[in-house]
PDB file of C-alpha atoms and ligand atoms in Angstrom:
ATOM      1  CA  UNK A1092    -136.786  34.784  50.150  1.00  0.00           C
ATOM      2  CA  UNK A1093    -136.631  32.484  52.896  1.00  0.00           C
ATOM      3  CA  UNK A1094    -133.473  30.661  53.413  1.00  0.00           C
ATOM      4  CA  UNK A1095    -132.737  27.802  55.993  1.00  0.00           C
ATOM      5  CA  UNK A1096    -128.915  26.812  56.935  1.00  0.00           C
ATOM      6  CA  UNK A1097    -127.947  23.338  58.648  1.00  0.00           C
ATOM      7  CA  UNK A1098    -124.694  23.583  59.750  1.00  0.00           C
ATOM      8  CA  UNK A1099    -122.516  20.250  61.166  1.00  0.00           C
ATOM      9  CA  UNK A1100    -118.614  20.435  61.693  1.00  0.00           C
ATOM     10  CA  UNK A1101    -117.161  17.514  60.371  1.00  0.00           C
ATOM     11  CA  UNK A1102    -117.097  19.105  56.737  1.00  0.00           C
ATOM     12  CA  UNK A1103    -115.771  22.468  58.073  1.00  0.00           C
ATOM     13  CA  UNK A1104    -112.573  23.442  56.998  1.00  0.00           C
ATOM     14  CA  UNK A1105    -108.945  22.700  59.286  1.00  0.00           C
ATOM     15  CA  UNK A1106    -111.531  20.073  61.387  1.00  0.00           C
ATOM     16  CA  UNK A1107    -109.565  16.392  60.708  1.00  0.00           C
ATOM     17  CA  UNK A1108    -109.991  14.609  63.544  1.00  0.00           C
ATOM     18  CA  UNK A1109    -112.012  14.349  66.810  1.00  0.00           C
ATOM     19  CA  UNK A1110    -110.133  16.765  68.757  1.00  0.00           C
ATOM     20  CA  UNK A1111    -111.732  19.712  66.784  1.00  0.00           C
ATOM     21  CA  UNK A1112    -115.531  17.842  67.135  1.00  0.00           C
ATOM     22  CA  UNK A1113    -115.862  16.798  70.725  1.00  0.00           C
ATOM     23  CA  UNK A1114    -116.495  19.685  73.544  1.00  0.00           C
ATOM     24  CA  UNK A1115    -113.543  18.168  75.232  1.00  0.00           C
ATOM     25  CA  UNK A1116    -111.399  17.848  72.452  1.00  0.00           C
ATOM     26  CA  UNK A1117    -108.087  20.563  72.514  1.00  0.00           C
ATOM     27  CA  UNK A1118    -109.168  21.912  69.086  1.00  0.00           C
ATOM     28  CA  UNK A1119    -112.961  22.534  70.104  1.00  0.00           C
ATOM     29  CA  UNK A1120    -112.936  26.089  70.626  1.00  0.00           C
ATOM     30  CA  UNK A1121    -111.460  27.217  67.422  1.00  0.00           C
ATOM     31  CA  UNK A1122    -113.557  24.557  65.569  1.00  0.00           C
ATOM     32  CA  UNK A1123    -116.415  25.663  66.754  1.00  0.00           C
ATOM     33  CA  UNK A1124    -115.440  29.583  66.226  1.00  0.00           C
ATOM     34  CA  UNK A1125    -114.533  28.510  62.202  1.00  0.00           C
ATOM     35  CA  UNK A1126    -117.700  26.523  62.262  1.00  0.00           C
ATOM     36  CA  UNK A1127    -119.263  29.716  63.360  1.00  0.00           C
ATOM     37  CA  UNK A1128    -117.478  31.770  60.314  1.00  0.00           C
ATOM     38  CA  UNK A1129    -118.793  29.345  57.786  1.00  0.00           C
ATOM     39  CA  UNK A1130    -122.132  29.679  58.822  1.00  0.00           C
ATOM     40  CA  UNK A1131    -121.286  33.564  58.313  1.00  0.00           C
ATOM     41  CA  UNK A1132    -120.263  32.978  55.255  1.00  0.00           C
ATOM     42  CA  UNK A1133    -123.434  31.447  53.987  1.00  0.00           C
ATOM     43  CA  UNK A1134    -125.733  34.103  55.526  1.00  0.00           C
ATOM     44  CA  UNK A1135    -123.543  36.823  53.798  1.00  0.00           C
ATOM     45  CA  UNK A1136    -124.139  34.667  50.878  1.00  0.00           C
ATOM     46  CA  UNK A1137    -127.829  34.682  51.417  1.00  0.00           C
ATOM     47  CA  UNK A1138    -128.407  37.895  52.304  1.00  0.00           C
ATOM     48  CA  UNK A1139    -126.206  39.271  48.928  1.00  0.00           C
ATOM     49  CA  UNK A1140    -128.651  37.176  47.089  1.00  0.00           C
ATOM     50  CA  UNK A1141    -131.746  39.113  48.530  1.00  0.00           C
ATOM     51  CA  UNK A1142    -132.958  36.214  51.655  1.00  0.00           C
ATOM     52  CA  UNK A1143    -135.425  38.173  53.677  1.00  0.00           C
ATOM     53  CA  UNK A1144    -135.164  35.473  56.608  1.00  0.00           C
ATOM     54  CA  UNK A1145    -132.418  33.185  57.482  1.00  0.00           C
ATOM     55  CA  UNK A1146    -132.198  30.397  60.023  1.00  0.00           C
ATOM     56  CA  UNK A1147    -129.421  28.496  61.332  1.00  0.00           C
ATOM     57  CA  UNK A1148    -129.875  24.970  62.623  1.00  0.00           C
ATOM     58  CA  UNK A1149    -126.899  23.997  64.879  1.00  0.00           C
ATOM     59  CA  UNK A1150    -126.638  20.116  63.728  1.00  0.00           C
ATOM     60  CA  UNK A1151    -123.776  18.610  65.418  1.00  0.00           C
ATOM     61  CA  UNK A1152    -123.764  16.230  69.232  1.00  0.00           C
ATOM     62  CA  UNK A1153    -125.119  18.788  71.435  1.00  0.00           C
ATOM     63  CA  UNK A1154    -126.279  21.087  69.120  1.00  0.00           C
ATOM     64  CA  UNK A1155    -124.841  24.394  70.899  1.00  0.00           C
ATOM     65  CA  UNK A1156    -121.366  24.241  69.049  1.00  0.00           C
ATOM     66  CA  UNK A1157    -122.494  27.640  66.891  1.00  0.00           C
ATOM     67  CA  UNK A1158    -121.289  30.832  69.376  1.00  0.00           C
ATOM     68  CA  UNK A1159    -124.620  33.029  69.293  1.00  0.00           C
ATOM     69  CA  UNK A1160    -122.746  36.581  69.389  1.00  0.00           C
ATOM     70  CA  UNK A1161    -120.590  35.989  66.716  1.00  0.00           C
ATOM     71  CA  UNK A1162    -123.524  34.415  64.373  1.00  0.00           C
ATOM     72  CA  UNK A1163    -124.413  36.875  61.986  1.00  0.00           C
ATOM     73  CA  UNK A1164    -127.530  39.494  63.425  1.00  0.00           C
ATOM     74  CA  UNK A1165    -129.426  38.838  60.152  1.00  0.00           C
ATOM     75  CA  UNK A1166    -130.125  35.097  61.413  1.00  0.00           C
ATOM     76  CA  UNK A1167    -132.110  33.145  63.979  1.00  0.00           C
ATOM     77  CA  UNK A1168    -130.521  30.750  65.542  1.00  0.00           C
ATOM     78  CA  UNK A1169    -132.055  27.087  66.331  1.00  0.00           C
ATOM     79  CA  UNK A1170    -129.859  24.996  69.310  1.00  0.00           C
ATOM     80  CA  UNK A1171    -130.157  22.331  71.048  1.00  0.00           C
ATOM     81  CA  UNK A1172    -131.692  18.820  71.707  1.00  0.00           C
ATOM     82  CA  UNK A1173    -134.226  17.229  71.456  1.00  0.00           C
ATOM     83  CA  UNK A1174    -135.296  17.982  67.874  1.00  0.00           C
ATOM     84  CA  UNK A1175    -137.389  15.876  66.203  1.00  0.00           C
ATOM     85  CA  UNK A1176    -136.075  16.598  62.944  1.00  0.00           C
ATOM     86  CA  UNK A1177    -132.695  16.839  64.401  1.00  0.00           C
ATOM     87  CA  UNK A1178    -129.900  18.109  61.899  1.00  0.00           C
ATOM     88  CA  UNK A1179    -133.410  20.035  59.810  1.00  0.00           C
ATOM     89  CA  UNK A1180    -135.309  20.911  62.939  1.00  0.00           C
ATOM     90  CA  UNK A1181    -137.125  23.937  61.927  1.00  0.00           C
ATOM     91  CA  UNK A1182    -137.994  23.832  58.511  1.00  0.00           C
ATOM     92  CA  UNK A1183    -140.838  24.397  56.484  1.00  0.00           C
ATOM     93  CA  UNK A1184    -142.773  24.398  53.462  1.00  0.00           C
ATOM     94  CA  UNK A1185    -142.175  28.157  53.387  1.00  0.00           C
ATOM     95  CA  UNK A1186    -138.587  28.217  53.007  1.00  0.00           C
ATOM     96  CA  UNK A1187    -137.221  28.692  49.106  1.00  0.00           C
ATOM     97  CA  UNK A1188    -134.204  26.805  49.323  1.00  0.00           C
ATOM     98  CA  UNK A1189    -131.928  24.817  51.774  1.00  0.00           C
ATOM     99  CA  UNK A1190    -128.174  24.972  52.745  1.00  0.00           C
ATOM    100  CA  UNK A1191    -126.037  22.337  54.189  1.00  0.00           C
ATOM    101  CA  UNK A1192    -122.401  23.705  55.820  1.00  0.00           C
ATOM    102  CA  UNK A1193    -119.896  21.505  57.212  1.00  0.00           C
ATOM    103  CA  UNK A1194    -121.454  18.251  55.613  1.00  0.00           C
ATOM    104  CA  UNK A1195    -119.646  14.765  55.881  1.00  0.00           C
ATOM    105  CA  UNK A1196    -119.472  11.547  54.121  1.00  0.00           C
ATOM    106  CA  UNK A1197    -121.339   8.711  55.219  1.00  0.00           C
ATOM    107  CA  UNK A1198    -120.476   5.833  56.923  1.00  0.00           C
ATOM    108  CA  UNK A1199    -117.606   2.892  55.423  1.00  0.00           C
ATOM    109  CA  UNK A1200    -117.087   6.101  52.741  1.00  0.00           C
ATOM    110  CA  UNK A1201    -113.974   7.856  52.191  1.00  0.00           C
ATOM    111  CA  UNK A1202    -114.031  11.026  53.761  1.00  0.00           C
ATOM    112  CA  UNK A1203    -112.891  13.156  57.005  1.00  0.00           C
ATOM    113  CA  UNK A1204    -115.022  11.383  59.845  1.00  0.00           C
ATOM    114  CA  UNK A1205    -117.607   9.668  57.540  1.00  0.00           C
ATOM    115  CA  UNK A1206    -120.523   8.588  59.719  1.00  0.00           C
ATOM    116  CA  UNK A1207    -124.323   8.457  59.623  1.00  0.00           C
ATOM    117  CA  UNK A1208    -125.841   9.684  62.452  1.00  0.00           C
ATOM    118  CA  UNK A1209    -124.710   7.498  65.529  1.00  0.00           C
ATOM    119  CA  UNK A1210    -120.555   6.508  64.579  1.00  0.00           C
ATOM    120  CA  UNK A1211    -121.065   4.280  67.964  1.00  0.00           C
ATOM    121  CA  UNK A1212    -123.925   2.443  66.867  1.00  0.00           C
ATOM    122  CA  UNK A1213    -124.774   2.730  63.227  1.00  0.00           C
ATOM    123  CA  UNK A1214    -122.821   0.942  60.209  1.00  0.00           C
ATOM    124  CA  UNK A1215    -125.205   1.366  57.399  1.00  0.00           C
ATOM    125  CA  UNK A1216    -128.373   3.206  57.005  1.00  0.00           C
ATOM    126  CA  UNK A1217    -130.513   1.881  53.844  1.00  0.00           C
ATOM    127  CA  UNK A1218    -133.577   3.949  51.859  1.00  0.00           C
ATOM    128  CA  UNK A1219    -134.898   1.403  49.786  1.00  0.00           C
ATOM    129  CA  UNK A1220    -132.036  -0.778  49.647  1.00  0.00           C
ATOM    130  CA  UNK A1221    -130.034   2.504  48.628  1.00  0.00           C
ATOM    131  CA  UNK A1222    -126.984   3.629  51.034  1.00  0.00           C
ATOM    132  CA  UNK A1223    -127.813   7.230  52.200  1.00  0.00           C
ATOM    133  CA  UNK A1224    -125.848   9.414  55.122  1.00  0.00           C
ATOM    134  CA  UNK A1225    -126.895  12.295  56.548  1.00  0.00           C
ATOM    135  CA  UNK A1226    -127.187  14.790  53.124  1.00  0.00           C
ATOM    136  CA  UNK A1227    -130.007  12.612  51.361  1.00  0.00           C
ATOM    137  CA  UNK A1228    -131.513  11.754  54.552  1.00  0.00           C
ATOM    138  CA  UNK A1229    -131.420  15.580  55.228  1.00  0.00           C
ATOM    139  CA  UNK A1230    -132.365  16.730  51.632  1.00  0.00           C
ATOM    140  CA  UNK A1231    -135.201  14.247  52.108  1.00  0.00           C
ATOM    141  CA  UNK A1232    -136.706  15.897  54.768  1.00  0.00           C
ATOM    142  CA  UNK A1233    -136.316  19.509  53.155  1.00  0.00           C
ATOM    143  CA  UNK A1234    -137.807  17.980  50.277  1.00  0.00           C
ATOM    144  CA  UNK A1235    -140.878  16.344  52.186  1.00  0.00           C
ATOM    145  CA  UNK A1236    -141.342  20.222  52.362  1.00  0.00           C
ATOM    146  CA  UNK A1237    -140.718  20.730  48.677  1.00  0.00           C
ATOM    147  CA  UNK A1238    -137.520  22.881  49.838  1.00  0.00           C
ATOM    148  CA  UNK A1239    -134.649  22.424  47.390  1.00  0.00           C
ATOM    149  CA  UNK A1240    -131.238  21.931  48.866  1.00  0.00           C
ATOM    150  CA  UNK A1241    -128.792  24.415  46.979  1.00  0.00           C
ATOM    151  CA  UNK A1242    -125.390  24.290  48.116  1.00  0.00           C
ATOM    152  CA  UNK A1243    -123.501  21.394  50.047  1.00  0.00           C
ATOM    153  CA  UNK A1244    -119.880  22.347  51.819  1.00  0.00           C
ATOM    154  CA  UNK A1245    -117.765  19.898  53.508  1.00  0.00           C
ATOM    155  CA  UNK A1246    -114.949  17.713  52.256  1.00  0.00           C
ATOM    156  CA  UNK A1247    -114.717  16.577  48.370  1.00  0.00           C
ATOM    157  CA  UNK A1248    -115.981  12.997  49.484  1.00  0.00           C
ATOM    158  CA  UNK A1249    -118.935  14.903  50.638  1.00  0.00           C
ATOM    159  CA  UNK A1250    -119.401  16.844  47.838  1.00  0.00           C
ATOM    160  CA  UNK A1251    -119.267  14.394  45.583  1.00  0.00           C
ATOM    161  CA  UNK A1252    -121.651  12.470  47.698  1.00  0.00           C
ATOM    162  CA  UNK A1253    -123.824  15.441  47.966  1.00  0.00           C
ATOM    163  CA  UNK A1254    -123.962  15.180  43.507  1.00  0.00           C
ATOM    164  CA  UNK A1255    -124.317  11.786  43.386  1.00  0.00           C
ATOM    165  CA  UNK A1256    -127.739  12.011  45.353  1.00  0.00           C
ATOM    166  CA  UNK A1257    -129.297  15.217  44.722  1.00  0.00           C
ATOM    167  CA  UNK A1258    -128.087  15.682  40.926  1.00  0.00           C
ATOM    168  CA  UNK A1259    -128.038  19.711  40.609  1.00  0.00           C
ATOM    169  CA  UNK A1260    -126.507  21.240  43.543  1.00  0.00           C
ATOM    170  CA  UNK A1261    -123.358  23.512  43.930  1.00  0.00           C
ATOM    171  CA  UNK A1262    -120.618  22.240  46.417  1.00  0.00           C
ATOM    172  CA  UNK A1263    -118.061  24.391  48.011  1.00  0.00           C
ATOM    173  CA  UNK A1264    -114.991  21.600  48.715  1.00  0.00           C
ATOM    174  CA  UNK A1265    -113.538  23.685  51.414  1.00  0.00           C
ATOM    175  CA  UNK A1266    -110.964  20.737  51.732  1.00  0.00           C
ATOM    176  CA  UNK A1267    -109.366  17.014  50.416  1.00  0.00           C
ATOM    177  CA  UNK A1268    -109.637  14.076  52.708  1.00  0.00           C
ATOM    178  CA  UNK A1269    -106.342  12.771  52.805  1.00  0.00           C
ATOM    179  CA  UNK A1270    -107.629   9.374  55.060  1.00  0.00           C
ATOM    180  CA  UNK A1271    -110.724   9.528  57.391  1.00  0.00           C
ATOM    181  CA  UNK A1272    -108.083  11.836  59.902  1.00  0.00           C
ATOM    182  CA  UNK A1273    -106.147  13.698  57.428  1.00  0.00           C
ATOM    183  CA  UNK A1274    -106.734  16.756  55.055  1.00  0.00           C
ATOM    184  CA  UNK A1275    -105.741  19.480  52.915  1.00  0.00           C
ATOM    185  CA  UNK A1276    -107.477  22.104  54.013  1.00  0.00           C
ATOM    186  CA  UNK A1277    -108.436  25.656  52.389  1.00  0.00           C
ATOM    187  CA  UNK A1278    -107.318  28.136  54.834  1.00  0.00           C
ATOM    188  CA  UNK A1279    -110.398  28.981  56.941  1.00  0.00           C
ATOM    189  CA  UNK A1280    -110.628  32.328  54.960  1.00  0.00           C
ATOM    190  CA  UNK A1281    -110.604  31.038  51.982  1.00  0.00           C
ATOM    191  CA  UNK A1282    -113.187  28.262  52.647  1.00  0.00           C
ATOM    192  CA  UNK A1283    -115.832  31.254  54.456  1.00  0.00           C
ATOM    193  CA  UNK A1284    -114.799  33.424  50.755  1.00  0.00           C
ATOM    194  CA  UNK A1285    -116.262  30.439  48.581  1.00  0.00           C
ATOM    195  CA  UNK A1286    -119.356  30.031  50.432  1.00  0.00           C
ATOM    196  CA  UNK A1287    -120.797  33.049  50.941  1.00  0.00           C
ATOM    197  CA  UNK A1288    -119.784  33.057  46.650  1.00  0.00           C
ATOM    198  CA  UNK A1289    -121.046  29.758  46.024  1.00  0.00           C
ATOM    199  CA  UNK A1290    -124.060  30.760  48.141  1.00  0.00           C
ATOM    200  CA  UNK A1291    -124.714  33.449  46.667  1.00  0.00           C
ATOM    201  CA  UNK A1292    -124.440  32.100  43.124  1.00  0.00           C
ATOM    202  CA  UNK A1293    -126.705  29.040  44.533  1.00  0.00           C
ATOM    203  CA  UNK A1294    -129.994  31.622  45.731  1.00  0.00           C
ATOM    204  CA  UNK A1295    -129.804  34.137  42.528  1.00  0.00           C
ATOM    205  CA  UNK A1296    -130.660  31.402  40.809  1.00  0.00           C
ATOM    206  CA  UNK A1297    -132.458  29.144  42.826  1.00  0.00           C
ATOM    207  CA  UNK A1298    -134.976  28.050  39.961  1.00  0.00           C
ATOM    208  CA  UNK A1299    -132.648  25.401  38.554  1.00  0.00           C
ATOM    209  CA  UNK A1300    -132.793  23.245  41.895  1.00  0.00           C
ATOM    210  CA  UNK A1301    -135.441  20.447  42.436  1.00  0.00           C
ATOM    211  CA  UNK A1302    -136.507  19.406  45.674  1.00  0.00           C
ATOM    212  CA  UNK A1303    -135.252  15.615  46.555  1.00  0.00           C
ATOM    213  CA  UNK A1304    -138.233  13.678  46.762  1.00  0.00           C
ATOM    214  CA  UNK A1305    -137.496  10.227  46.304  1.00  0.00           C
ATOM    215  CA  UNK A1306    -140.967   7.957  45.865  1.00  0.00           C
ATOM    216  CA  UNK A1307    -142.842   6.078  48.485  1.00  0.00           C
ATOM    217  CA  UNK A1308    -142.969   4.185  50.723  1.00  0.00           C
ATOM    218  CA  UNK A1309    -140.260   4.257  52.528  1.00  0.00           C
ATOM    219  CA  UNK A1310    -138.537   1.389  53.762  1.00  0.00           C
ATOM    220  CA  UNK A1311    -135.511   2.691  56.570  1.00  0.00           C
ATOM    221  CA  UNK A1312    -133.177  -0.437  56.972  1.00  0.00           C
ATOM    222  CA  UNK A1313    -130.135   0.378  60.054  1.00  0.00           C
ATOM    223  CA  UNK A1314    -127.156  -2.556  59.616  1.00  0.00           C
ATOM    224  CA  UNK A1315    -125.968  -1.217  63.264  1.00  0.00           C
ATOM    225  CA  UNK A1316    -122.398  -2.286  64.426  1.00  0.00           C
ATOM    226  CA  UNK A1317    -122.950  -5.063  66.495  1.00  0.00           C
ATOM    227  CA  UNK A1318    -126.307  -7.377  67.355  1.00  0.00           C
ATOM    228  CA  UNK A1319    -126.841  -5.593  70.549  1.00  0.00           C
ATOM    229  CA  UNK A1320    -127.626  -2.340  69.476  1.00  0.00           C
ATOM    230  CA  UNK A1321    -130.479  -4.155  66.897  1.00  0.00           C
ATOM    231  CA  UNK A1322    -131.321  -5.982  70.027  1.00  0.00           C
ATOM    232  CA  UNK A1323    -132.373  -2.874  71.423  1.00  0.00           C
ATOM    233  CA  UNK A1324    -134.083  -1.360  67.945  1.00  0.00           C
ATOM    234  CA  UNK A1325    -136.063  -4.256  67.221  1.00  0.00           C
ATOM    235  CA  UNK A1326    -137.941  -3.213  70.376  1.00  0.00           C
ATOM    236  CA  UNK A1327    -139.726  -0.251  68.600  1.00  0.00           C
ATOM    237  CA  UNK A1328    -143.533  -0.940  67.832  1.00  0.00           C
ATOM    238  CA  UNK A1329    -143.552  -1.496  63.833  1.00  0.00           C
ATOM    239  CA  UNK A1330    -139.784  -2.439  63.647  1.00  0.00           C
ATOM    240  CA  UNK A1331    -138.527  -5.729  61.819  1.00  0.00           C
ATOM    241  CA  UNK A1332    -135.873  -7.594  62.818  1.00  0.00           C
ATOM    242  CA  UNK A1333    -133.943  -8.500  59.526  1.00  0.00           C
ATOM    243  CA  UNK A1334    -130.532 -10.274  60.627  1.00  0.00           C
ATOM    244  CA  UNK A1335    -128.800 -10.345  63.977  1.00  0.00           C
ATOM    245  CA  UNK A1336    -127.726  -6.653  63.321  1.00  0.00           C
ATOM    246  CA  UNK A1337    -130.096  -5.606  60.984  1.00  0.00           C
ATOM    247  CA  UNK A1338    -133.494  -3.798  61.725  1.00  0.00           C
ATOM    248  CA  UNK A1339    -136.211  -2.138  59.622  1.00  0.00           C
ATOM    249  CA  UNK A1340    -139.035   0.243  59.783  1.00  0.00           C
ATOM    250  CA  UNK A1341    -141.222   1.101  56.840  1.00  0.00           C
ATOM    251  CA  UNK A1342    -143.666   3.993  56.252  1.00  0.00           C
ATOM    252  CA  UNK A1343    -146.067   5.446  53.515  1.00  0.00           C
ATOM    253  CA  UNK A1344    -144.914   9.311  55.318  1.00  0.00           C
ATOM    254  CA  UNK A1345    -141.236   9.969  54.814  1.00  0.00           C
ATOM    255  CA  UNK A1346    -141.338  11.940  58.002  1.00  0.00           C
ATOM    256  CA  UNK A1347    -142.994   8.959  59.688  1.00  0.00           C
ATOM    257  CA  UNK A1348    -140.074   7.193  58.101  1.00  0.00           C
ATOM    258  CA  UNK A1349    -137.407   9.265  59.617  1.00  0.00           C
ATOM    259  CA  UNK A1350    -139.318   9.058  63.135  1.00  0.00           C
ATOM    260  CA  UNK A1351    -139.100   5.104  62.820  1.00  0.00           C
ATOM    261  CA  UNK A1352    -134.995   5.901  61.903  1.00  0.00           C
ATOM    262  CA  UNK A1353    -134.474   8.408  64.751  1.00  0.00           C
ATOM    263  CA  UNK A1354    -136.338   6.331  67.024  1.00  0.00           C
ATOM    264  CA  UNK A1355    -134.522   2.646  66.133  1.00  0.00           C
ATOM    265  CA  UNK A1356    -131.218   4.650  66.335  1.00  0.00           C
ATOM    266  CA  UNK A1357    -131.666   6.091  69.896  1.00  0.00           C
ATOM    267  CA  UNK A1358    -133.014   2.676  71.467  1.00  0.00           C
ATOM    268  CA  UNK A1359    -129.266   0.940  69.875  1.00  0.00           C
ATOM    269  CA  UNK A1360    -127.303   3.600  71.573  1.00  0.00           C
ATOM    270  CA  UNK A1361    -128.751   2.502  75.072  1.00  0.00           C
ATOM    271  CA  UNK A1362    -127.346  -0.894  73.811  1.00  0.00           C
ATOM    272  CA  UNK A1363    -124.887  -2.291  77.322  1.00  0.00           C
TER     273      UNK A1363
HETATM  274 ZN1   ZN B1197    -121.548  16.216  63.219  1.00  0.00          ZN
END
């Protein structure tokens, strides 16, 4: 069984506020180290449940948050930018299933640090007129690759968003968003105990989880903060300008799709 792990920090447990999420921030270094453990957590999980090959896809800012010695010698470890697929760089049709630690809600949702993608530049991401963040856009992608997505951890806004998308998927609520900078937290212990169970649970049986393949085509639609970052996304061969903020890309390919995303998203953050 193969088994492939994106892993974010927002959604870890004890991380409220920016101080634990930026390299600069006075809380990085423990966040990081607890982001670390979770990640733990789900390869123990993984490997109880009989995963043959695991890999870990750092998935938050720079994407070198995870600290390679203390990651788990059962797993490869994927850092680093630039990555096309970003926060699933590195999966494949081959994997059996998919796990998302540390997940957040998206943007204008409750939740600890609810974004999607870009909190500088993006206000709303659309699928079809649908509001997704970052777990369907993710689960999309896995399931582009017919790769299920098992188990979602983070706060409970982003487990419940995490249900409300994908249908049958476990959640491991490793905390309770108070406000967007306030929680009640599982102690980090705790949090790593229930994923590696929940995990586990998730992989032995693995059968009753469908990949997320929502139908074709594929229309992207970005409501950015402020006209100047559409400004700078309506430049993208293919892209439609929809409203002084508002820019869309459509494609038959979800991958294509997400490309056209990625690609709008970067151009708005060189907005000035
Ligand atoms: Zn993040």
């Amino acid at each position: 069984m193969r088994v492939y792990i994106s892993v974010d920090i927002e959604g870890i447990s004890t991380v409220v506020n920016t101080t634990s999420t930026g390299i600069t921030g006075h809380d990085y270094e423990r966040a990081r180290r607890q982001m670390t453990a979770e990640a733990n957590a789900a390869v123990l999980g993984a490997l109880a449940a009989g995963a043959s090959e695991i890999v870990v896809n750092d998935s938050h800012g720079s994407m070198t948050n995870l600290v390679p010695e203390e990651l788990h010698p059962a797993a490869e470890l994927i850092q680093g930018r630039v990555k096309p697929l970003l926060m699933m760089a590195g999966v494949d049709a081959g994997f059996d299933a998919a796990i998302f630690v540390g997940y957040h809600s998206r943007m204008h949702q409750s939740g600890i640090l609810s974004h999607t993608i870009n909190s500088g530049a993006v206000s709303n991401v659309y699928l079809n007129g649908q509001p997704w963040g970052e777990t369907a856009i993710n689960a999309a992608i896995a399931g582009y690759y017919k790769v299920p997505v098992v188990l979602v951890s983070g706060d409970n806004e982003a487990c419940q968003e995490a249900l409300s998308y994908l249908g049958v998927v476990e959640t491991v609520a490793v905390k309770k968003a108070i406000s967007r900078f306030s929680a009640r937290s599982l102690h980090p212990q705790r949090a790593c105990q229930l994923i590696e169970a929940g995990v586990r649970r998730a992989l032995e049986n693995v059968g009753r989880y469908q990949p997320f393949c929502p139908e074709g085509p594929y229309t992207f639609t970005v409501q950015f903060i402020q006209a100047g970052h559409a400004d700078m996304a309506a430049m993208m061969p293919g892209a439609v300008r929809v409203d002084g903020s508002t820019v869309s890309f459509s494609h038959t390919d979800y991958i294509e799709a997400f490309r056209g995303l990625r690609c709008m998203i970067s151009l708005a953050s060189q907005a000035r």
